Amino acid sequence: MSRPLLDSFGRQVLDLRVSLTDRCNFRCHYCMPEEGMTWLPRSEILTFEEIERVAAVLVHHFGITSVRLTGGEPTVRADVPALVARLARLPVELSMTTNGSTLSRLAGPLRAAGLHRVTISLDSLRPERFAAITRRDMLPAVLAGIEAARSAGLLPLKLNAVLMRGVNDDEVLDLARFGRDVGAELRFIEFMPLDAAGEWSASRVVPASEVLERVGSVYPLEPVPGRGAEPAERFRYLDGAGTLGVIASVTRPFCGNCDRVRLTAEGQLRSCLFAVRERDLRGLLRGGATDEELAEAVEGEVAAKWAGHSIGQVNFVRPRRNMSQIGG
Ligand code: SAM
Ligand code: SF4
């Protein structure tokens, strides 16, 4: 019999985000250091069986309705379609956040294994700038990946762009237009202080309000009602050319509205992107815990969720992990 998984705001958690690996074939400035990180040894990473077990416990005990695979870069983990096939047996919407660079090869197998949809990161449409941001000259591969995802039916397609002042904020309109042209929802994300280099500053953040003003003055927009637990505020183009989203994590935090819980590659449960504490599920999994013991550990962690991250204020505490180690 399932029961609601409630956080400290009394909100029901319904969405599990699973990081498959801390590794990545990119080194985005706003996420990872140029030299990469010290990767976790293989033995510390949850196996596909362990990931499936945690997901199944959350589905069967708490009725969660969606599972999103992320990383690092989830597609650099060997044989991801095999994990997707296992998770596809659960009654959840199954999605993935990816940099898109491997989708030309993997979109078909992932769709065939049961993945429903993907969100692909795209911060610039200019090859040199893309290479400078991601530290990889792979814009053509990503554009081909977007096309492959579309043809494989990994829909509706979403594209994530992290905007940084003085880096790519002059591309807001070009990116929005690209989303309209390819039939994808472009979601502009405010730069958050989760970069490995610790270079974040409030002055680098491009507020969502500015994005809406700039896009809306060329392509008029109206809000899509019924945001629910979505971090993105969504808008519809009045000319019928689809939707656009903004994720205003810094200027308009949506903590009281969030319905997610996160599992890191090494099996730590995090009740918030900015959590400074975690619950070790791997120890429980490998120590012979029952499903009910796992469920109680999850419940305890989620109930202790910290109320609000306070970015930009004196009481903000930066988590020890950077974004590639949490999963976005
Ligand atoms: N590698 C995959 C990708 O890039 O889509 C999945 C993992 S990545 C950490 C997940 C999302 O987090 C991406 O959309 C990325 O742009 C976003 N992200 C990474 N660092 C960020 C930061 N400092 N602020 C805001 N978003 C960030
Ligand atoms: Fe890799 Fe994604 Fe981080 Fe970029 S944002 S370095 S693609 S994990």
Short mmCIF file of C-alpha atoms and ligand atoms in Angstrom, two decimals:
data_model
loop_
_atom_site.label_atom_id
_atom_site.label_comp_id
_atom_site.label_asym_id
_atom_site.label_seq_id
_atom_site.Cartn_x
_atom_site.Cartn_y
_atom_site.Cartn_z
CA MET A 1 0.00 0.00 0.00
CA SER A 2 1.64 3.25 -1.02
CA ARG A 3 1.79 6.36 1.20
CA PRO A 4 2.70 9.95 0.28
CA LEU A 5 6.34 10.97 0.60
CA LEU A 6 6.07 14.40 2.22
CA ASP A 7 8.81 17.00 2.55
CA SER A 8 9.14 19.58 5.32
CA PHE A 9 6.87 21.94 3.36
CA GLY A 10 4.18 19.23 3.31
CA ARG A 11 4.63 18.86 -0.44
CA GLN A 12 4.42 15.38 -1.93
CA VAL A 13 7.60 14.18 -3.64
CA LEU A 14 6.80 12.51 -6.96
CA ASP A 15 9.94 12.89 -9.04
CA LEU A 16 13.23 10.98 -8.64
CA ARG A 17 16.37 12.26 -10.35
CA VAL A 18 19.11 9.68 -10.62
CA SER A 19 22.68 10.58 -11.45
CA LEU A 20 24.24 7.65 -13.32
CA THR A 21 27.80 8.87 -13.16
CA ASP A 22 29.88 11.86 -12.05
CA ARG A 23 31.85 11.64 -15.32
CA CYS A 24 31.33 13.79 -18.36
CA ASN A 25 32.79 14.14 -21.84
CA PHE A 26 32.27 17.95 -21.60
CA ARG A 27 33.77 20.42 -19.14
CA CYS A 28 31.25 23.25 -19.07
CA HIS A 29 32.63 26.34 -17.35
CA TYR A 30 29.54 26.75 -15.18
CA CYS A 31 29.74 23.16 -13.99
CA MET A 32 33.12 21.41 -14.05
CA PRO A 33 36.80 22.33 -13.82
CA GLU A 34 38.80 22.12 -17.05
CA GLU A 35 40.88 19.19 -15.85
CA GLY A 36 37.80 17.21 -14.84
CA MET A 37 37.34 15.88 -11.33
CA THR A 38 38.70 12.90 -9.47
CA TRP A 39 36.14 10.41 -10.75
CA LEU A 40 34.49 8.02 -8.39
CA PRO A 41 35.90 4.50 -8.52
CA ARG A 42 33.53 2.07 -10.21
CA SER A 43 32.88 0.12 -7.01
CA GLU A 44 31.44 3.25 -5.39
CA ILE A 45 28.88 3.84 -8.13
CA LEU A 46 25.48 2.25 -7.77
CA THR A 47 24.93 -0.72 -10.06
CA PHE A 48 21.93 -0.83 -12.40
CA GLU A 49 20.31 -3.36 -10.03
CA GLU A 50 20.76 -0.98 -7.07
CA ILE A 51 19.33 1.97 -9.02
CA GLU A 52 16.36 -0.13 -10.11
CA ARG A 53 15.76 -1.21 -6.51
CA VAL A 54 15.70 2.36 -5.17
CA ALA A 55 13.38 3.46 -7.98
CA ALA A 56 11.07 0.49 -7.35
CA VAL A 57 10.92 1.26 -3.61
CA LEU A 58 9.97 4.86 -4.36
CA VAL A 59 7.32 3.77 -6.85
CA HIS A 60 5.81 1.02 -4.73
CA HIS A 61 5.98 2.74 -1.31
CA PHE A 62 5.36 6.34 -2.34
CA GLY A 63 3.77 6.26 -5.77
CA ILE A 64 6.36 8.47 -7.45
CA THR A 65 5.43 9.15 -11.05
CA SER A 66 8.61 10.17 -12.81
CA VAL A 67 12.26 9.17 -12.98
CA ARG A 68 14.83 11.32 -14.75
CA LEU A 69 18.34 10.07 -15.52
CA THR A 70 21.15 12.59 -15.34
CA GLY A 71 24.83 12.90 -14.42
CA GLY A 72 27.59 14.03 -15.08
CA GLU A 73 26.73 12.90 -18.54
CA PRO A 74 24.37 9.89 -18.24
CA THR A 75 25.17 8.59 -21.72
CA VAL A 76 28.87 8.07 -20.95
CA ARG A 77 27.90 5.22 -18.65
CA ALA A 78 28.21 1.92 -20.51
CA ASP A 79 25.02 0.31 -21.72
CA VAL A 80 22.52 2.92 -20.50
CA PRO A 81 19.74 1.42 -22.66
CA ALA A 82 19.95 -1.70 -20.44
CA LEU A 83 19.18 0.42 -17.36
CA VAL A 84 16.39 2.21 -19.22
CA ALA A 85 14.87 -1.17 -20.11
CA ARG A 86 14.87 -2.16 -16.42
CA LEU A 87 13.31 1.12 -15.28
CA ALA A 88 10.76 1.06 -18.09
CA ARG A 89 9.08 -1.85 -16.29
CA LEU A 90 7.99 0.64 -13.61
CA PRO A 91 4.84 2.75 -14.11
CA VAL A 92 6.69 6.08 -14.38
CA GLU A 93 7.49 8.68 -16.98
CA LEU A 94 11.12 8.06 -17.86
CA SER A 95 13.28 10.93 -19.09
CA MET A 96 16.90 11.97 -19.35
CA THR A 97 18.92 15.19 -19.18
CA THR A 98 21.92 14.98 -21.51
CA ASN A 99 24.42 17.16 -23.32
CA GLY A 100 23.17 15.48 -26.50
CA SER A 101 26.62 14.71 -27.91
CA THR A 102 26.04 10.95 -28.12
CA LEU A 103 22.39 10.94 -29.15
CA SER A 104 23.07 10.41 -32.86
CA ARG A 105 24.10 6.92 -31.82
CA LEU A 106 21.94 6.41 -28.74
CA ALA A 107 18.56 8.10 -29.33
CA GLY A 108 17.13 5.07 -31.20
CA PRO A 109 18.32 2.44 -28.68
CA LEU A 110 17.18 4.59 -25.73
CA ARG A 111 13.72 5.07 -27.24
CA ALA A 112 13.49 1.36 -28.06
CA ALA A 113 14.43 0.52 -24.46
CA GLY A 114 11.53 2.63 -23.17
CA LEU A 115 12.86 6.16 -22.59
CA HIS A 116 10.03 8.66 -23.12
CA ARG A 117 11.77 11.98 -23.59
CA VAL A 118 15.01 13.95 -23.28
CA THR A 119 16.13 17.42 -22.28
CA ILE A 120 19.28 18.49 -24.11
CA SER A 121 21.63 21.25 -22.99
CA LEU A 122 22.39 23.92 -25.60
CA ASP A 123 24.03 27.13 -24.42
CA SER A 124 25.13 28.62 -27.72
CA LEU A 125 24.52 28.24 -31.44
CA ARG A 126 27.91 29.68 -32.33
CA PRO A 127 30.52 26.92 -32.75
CA GLU A 128 33.43 28.85 -31.24
CA ARG A 129 31.45 30.07 -28.29
CA PHE A 130 29.93 26.63 -27.74
CA ALA A 131 33.48 25.22 -27.65
CA ALA A 132 34.59 27.91 -25.19
CA ILE A 133 31.67 27.28 -22.82
CA THR A 134 31.73 23.47 -22.91
CA ARG A 135 35.48 23.22 -23.58
CA ARG A 136 34.58 20.76 -26.34
CA ASP A 137 34.23 21.59 -30.04
CA MET A 138 31.06 19.54 -30.40
CA LEU A 139 28.22 21.82 -31.48
CA PRO A 140 27.66 19.81 -34.71
CA ALA A 141 27.39 16.57 -32.69
CA VAL A 142 24.87 18.16 -30.33
CA LEU A 143 22.78 19.57 -33.19
CA ALA A 144 22.79 16.12 -34.80
CA GLY A 145 21.80 14.66 -31.43
CA ILE A 146 18.82 17.03 -31.22
CA GLU A 147 17.69 15.90 -34.65
CA ALA A 148 18.20 12.22 -33.73
CA ALA A 149 16.12 12.66 -30.57
CA ARG A 150 13.33 14.19 -32.62
CA SER A 151 13.31 11.47 -35.21
CA ALA A 152 13.46 8.75 -32.56
CA GLY A 153 10.31 10.23 -30.97
CA LEU A 154 11.88 11.32 -27.67
CA LEU A 155 9.19 13.98 -27.38
CA PRO A 156 8.26 16.60 -26.29
CA LEU A 157 11.80 17.81 -26.69
CA LYS A 158 13.23 20.36 -24.26
CA LEU A 159 16.45 22.33 -24.59
CA ASN A 160 18.24 23.85 -21.56
CA ALA A 161 20.37 26.98 -21.88
CA VAL A 162 22.27 28.37 -18.90
CA LEU A 163 22.63 32.10 -19.46
CA MET A 164 25.67 33.98 -18.19
CA ARG A 165 26.05 37.74 -18.40
CA GLY A 166 28.72 38.72 -20.92
CA VAL A 167 29.11 35.11 -22.11
CA ASN A 168 25.98 34.13 -24.05
CA ASP A 169 23.25 36.57 -22.99
CA ASP A 170 23.34 38.13 -26.47
CA GLU A 171 21.97 34.83 -27.84
CA VAL A 172 18.64 34.84 -26.01
CA LEU A 173 16.65 35.59 -29.15
CA ASP A 174 18.65 33.27 -31.40
CA LEU A 175 18.19 30.38 -28.96
CA ALA A 176 14.47 31.10 -28.54
CA ARG A 177 14.10 31.20 -32.34
CA PHE A 178 15.99 27.93 -32.68
CA GLY A 179 13.59 26.29 -30.20
CA ARG A 180 10.62 27.57 -32.19
CA ASP A 181 12.13 26.30 -35.45
CA VAL A 182 12.86 22.77 -34.22
CA GLY A 183 9.64 22.45 -32.21
CA ALA A 184 11.41 22.25 -28.84
CA GLU A 185 10.74 24.15 -25.62
CA LEU A 186 13.81 26.31 -24.95
CA ARG A 187 14.26 26.70 -21.19
CA PHE A 188 16.54 29.46 -20.00
CA ILE A 189 18.15 28.61 -16.65
CA GLU A 190 19.59 31.20 -14.31
CA PHE A 191 23.25 30.50 -13.54
CA MET A 192 23.46 28.98 -10.05
CA PRO A 193 26.42 28.91 -7.63
CA LEU A 194 27.13 25.23 -8.28
CA ASP A 195 30.11 25.69 -10.61
CA ALA A 196 33.24 23.78 -9.64
CA ALA A 197 35.45 26.84 -10.06
CA GLY A 198 33.41 28.89 -7.59
CA GLU A 199 33.27 31.78 -10.10
CA TRP A 200 29.56 32.43 -9.66
CA SER A 201 28.55 35.94 -8.76
CA ALA A 202 25.16 37.63 -8.76
CA SER A 203 26.33 39.95 -11.53
CA ARG A 204 26.73 36.96 -13.90
CA VAL A 205 23.07 35.96 -13.48
CA VAL A 206 20.69 36.97 -16.27
CA PRO A 207 17.27 37.29 -14.60
CA ALA A 208 14.35 35.39 -16.10
CA SER A 209 12.39 38.66 -16.21
CA GLU A 210 14.91 40.05 -18.71
CA VAL A 211 14.64 36.95 -20.90
CA LEU A 212 10.86 37.22 -20.98
CA GLU A 213 11.01 40.89 -21.85
CA ARG A 214 13.51 40.39 -24.66
CA VAL A 215 11.81 37.39 -26.24
CA GLY A 216 8.30 38.71 -25.58
CA SER A 217 9.02 42.01 -27.35
CA VAL A 218 9.71 40.13 -30.58
CA TYR A 219 7.48 37.06 -30.16
CA PRO A 220 4.60 37.94 -27.81
CA LEU A 221 4.06 35.43 -25.01
CA GLU A 222 1.35 34.49 -22.55
CA PRO A 223 1.77 32.39 -19.39
CA VAL A 224 0.77 28.74 -19.53
CA PRO A 225 -1.45 28.25 -16.48
CA GLY A 226 -1.07 25.37 -14.03
CA ARG A 227 2.66 25.28 -13.29
CA GLY A 228 2.31 22.50 -10.72
CA ALA A 229 5.68 21.36 -9.38
CA GLU A 230 7.59 22.37 -12.51
CA PRO A 231 10.71 24.45 -11.82
CA ALA A 232 10.14 26.09 -15.21
CA GLU A 233 7.61 28.86 -15.61
CA ARG A 234 6.19 28.21 -19.05
CA PHE A 235 4.95 30.62 -21.68
CA ARG A 236 3.15 30.11 -24.96
CA TYR A 237 3.97 32.04 -28.14
CA LEU A 238 0.83 33.87 -29.20
CA ASP A 239 1.54 33.00 -32.84
CA GLY A 240 1.20 29.30 -32.00
CA ALA A 241 4.90 28.45 -32.46
CA GLY A 242 5.17 26.44 -29.23
CA THR A 243 6.37 27.26 -25.74
CA LEU A 244 9.32 28.73 -23.86
CA GLY A 245 10.38 28.18 -20.25
CA VAL A 246 12.40 30.07 -17.67
CA ILE A 247 13.94 28.48 -14.59
CA ALA A 248 14.43 31.36 -12.19
CA SER A 249 16.20 29.42 -9.44
CA VAL A 250 18.06 32.52 -8.26
CA THR A 251 15.66 35.44 -8.70
CA ARG A 252 12.38 33.59 -8.04
CA PRO A 253 13.19 30.41 -6.07
CA PHE A 254 10.48 27.77 -6.14
CA CYS A 255 11.51 25.65 -3.14
CA GLY A 256 7.98 25.37 -1.72
CA ASN A 257 6.85 24.07 -5.08
CA CYS A 258 9.51 21.45 -5.72
CA ASP A 259 8.53 17.76 -5.81
CA ARG A 260 11.91 16.12 -6.37
CA VAL A 261 14.42 14.02 -4.62
CA ARG A 262 17.88 13.25 -5.97
CA LEU A 263 20.11 10.20 -5.87
CA THR A 264 23.80 10.78 -6.57
CA ALA A 265 25.90 8.32 -8.58
CA GLU A 266 27.31 6.85 -5.36
CA GLY A 267 23.90 6.43 -3.78
CA GLN A 268 23.51 9.50 -1.56
CA LEU A 269 19.97 10.78 -1.30
CA ARG A 270 19.60 14.58 -1.51
CA SER A 271 16.34 16.32 -0.70
CA CYS A 272 17.40 19.53 -2.48
CA LEU A 273 19.85 20.67 -5.17
CA PHE A 274 21.44 22.83 -2.48
CA ALA A 275 21.24 20.31 0.37
CA VAL A 276 24.24 20.32 2.67
CA ARG A 277 23.31 16.95 4.18
CA GLU A 278 22.68 13.60 2.49
CA ARG A 279 21.45 10.14 3.43
CA ASP A 280 23.62 7.18 2.45
CA LEU A 281 21.37 4.69 0.67
CA ARG A 282 24.27 2.69 -0.79
CA GLY A 283 25.31 1.57 2.68
CA LEU A 284 21.77 0.39 3.32
CA LEU A 285 21.50 -1.31 -0.07
CA ARG A 286 24.79 -3.14 0.39
CA GLY A 287 24.17 -3.86 4.06
CA GLY A 288 21.08 -5.96 3.40
CA ALA A 289 18.38 -3.41 4.29
CA THR A 290 14.79 -4.39 3.57
CA ASP A 291 12.62 -2.35 1.21
CA GLU A 292 10.76 -0.90 4.22
CA GLU A 293 14.07 0.17 5.83
CA LEU A 294 15.07 1.89 2.59
CA ALA A 295 11.68 3.58 2.39
CA GLU A 296 11.98 4.83 5.99
CA ALA A 297 15.44 6.25 5.32
CA VAL A 298 14.07 8.13 2.29
CA GLU A 299 11.12 9.41 4.30
CA GLY A 300 13.36 10.67 7.11
CA GLU A 301 15.66 12.54 4.74
CA VAL A 302 12.86 14.15 2.77
CA ALA A 303 11.03 15.20 5.95
CA ALA A 304 14.21 16.97 7.10
CA LYS A 305 14.45 19.04 3.91
CA TRP A 306 15.97 22.42 4.44
CA ALA A 307 13.61 25.31 3.84
CA GLY A 308 14.99 27.53 1.09
CA HIS A 309 18.47 27.95 -0.28
CA SER A 310 18.95 31.75 0.14
CA ILE A 311 21.29 32.23 -2.85
CA GLY A 312 22.84 35.68 -2.77
CA GLN A 313 22.06 36.21 0.91
CA VAL A 314 24.50 36.09 3.80
CA ASN A 315 23.10 32.83 5.12
CA PHE A 316 23.64 30.95 1.81
CA VAL A 317 25.72 27.82 2.33
CA ARG A 318 27.28 26.44 -0.83
CA PRO A 319 26.99 22.65 -1.07
CA ARG A 320 30.21 20.66 -1.15
CA ARG A 321 29.26 19.20 -4.54
CA ASN A 322 29.24 20.94 -7.89
CA MET A 323 26.45 20.48 -10.42
CA SER A 324 28.06 17.55 -12.26
CA GLN A 325 28.13 15.63 -8.98
CA ILE A 326 24.49 16.37 -8.21
CA GLY A 327 22.85 16.12 -11.58
CA GLY A 328 20.81 19.27 -12.07
N1 SAM B 1 25.35 16.43 -18.65
C1 SAM B 1 23.95 16.62 -18.75
C2 SAM B 1 23.63 17.99 -19.30
O1 SAM B 1 24.52 18.83 -19.36
O2 SAM B 1 22.49 18.22 -19.68
C3 SAM B 1 23.22 16.38 -17.45
C4 SAM B 1 23.82 16.91 -16.19
S1 SAM B 1 23.90 18.66 -16.07
C5 SAM B 1 24.68 18.88 -14.50
C6 SAM B 1 22.19 19.06 -15.82
C7 SAM B 1 21.79 20.48 -16.10
O3 SAM B 1 22.40 21.34 -15.16
C8 SAM B 1 22.21 21.00 -17.47
O4 SAM B 1 21.08 21.53 -18.15
C9 SAM B 1 23.17 22.11 -17.15
O5 SAM B 1 23.13 23.14 -18.10
C10 SAM B 1 22.70 22.56 -15.79
N2 SAM B 1 23.74 23.25 -15.02
C11 SAM B 1 25.00 22.83 -14.76
N3 SAM B 1 25.66 23.71 -13.99
C12 SAM B 1 24.79 24.74 -13.75
C13 SAM B 1 24.87 25.96 -13.00
N4 SAM B 1 25.98 26.30 -12.35
N5 SAM B 1 23.77 26.75 -12.98
C14 SAM B 1 22.63 26.39 -13.62
N6 SAM B 1 22.49 25.26 -14.33
C15 SAM B 1 23.56 24.44 -14.40
FE1 SF4 B 2 28.94 17.81 -18.32
FE2 SF4 B 2 26.40 18.53 -18.16
FE3 SF4 B 2 28.20 19.54 -16.45
FE4 SF4 B 2 28.30 20.28 -18.97
S1 SF4 B 2 26.61 20.65 -17.54
S2 SF4 B 2 30.07 19.61 -17.72
S3 SF4 B 2 27.65 18.48 -20.03
S4 SF4 B 2 27.58 17.44 -16.57
#
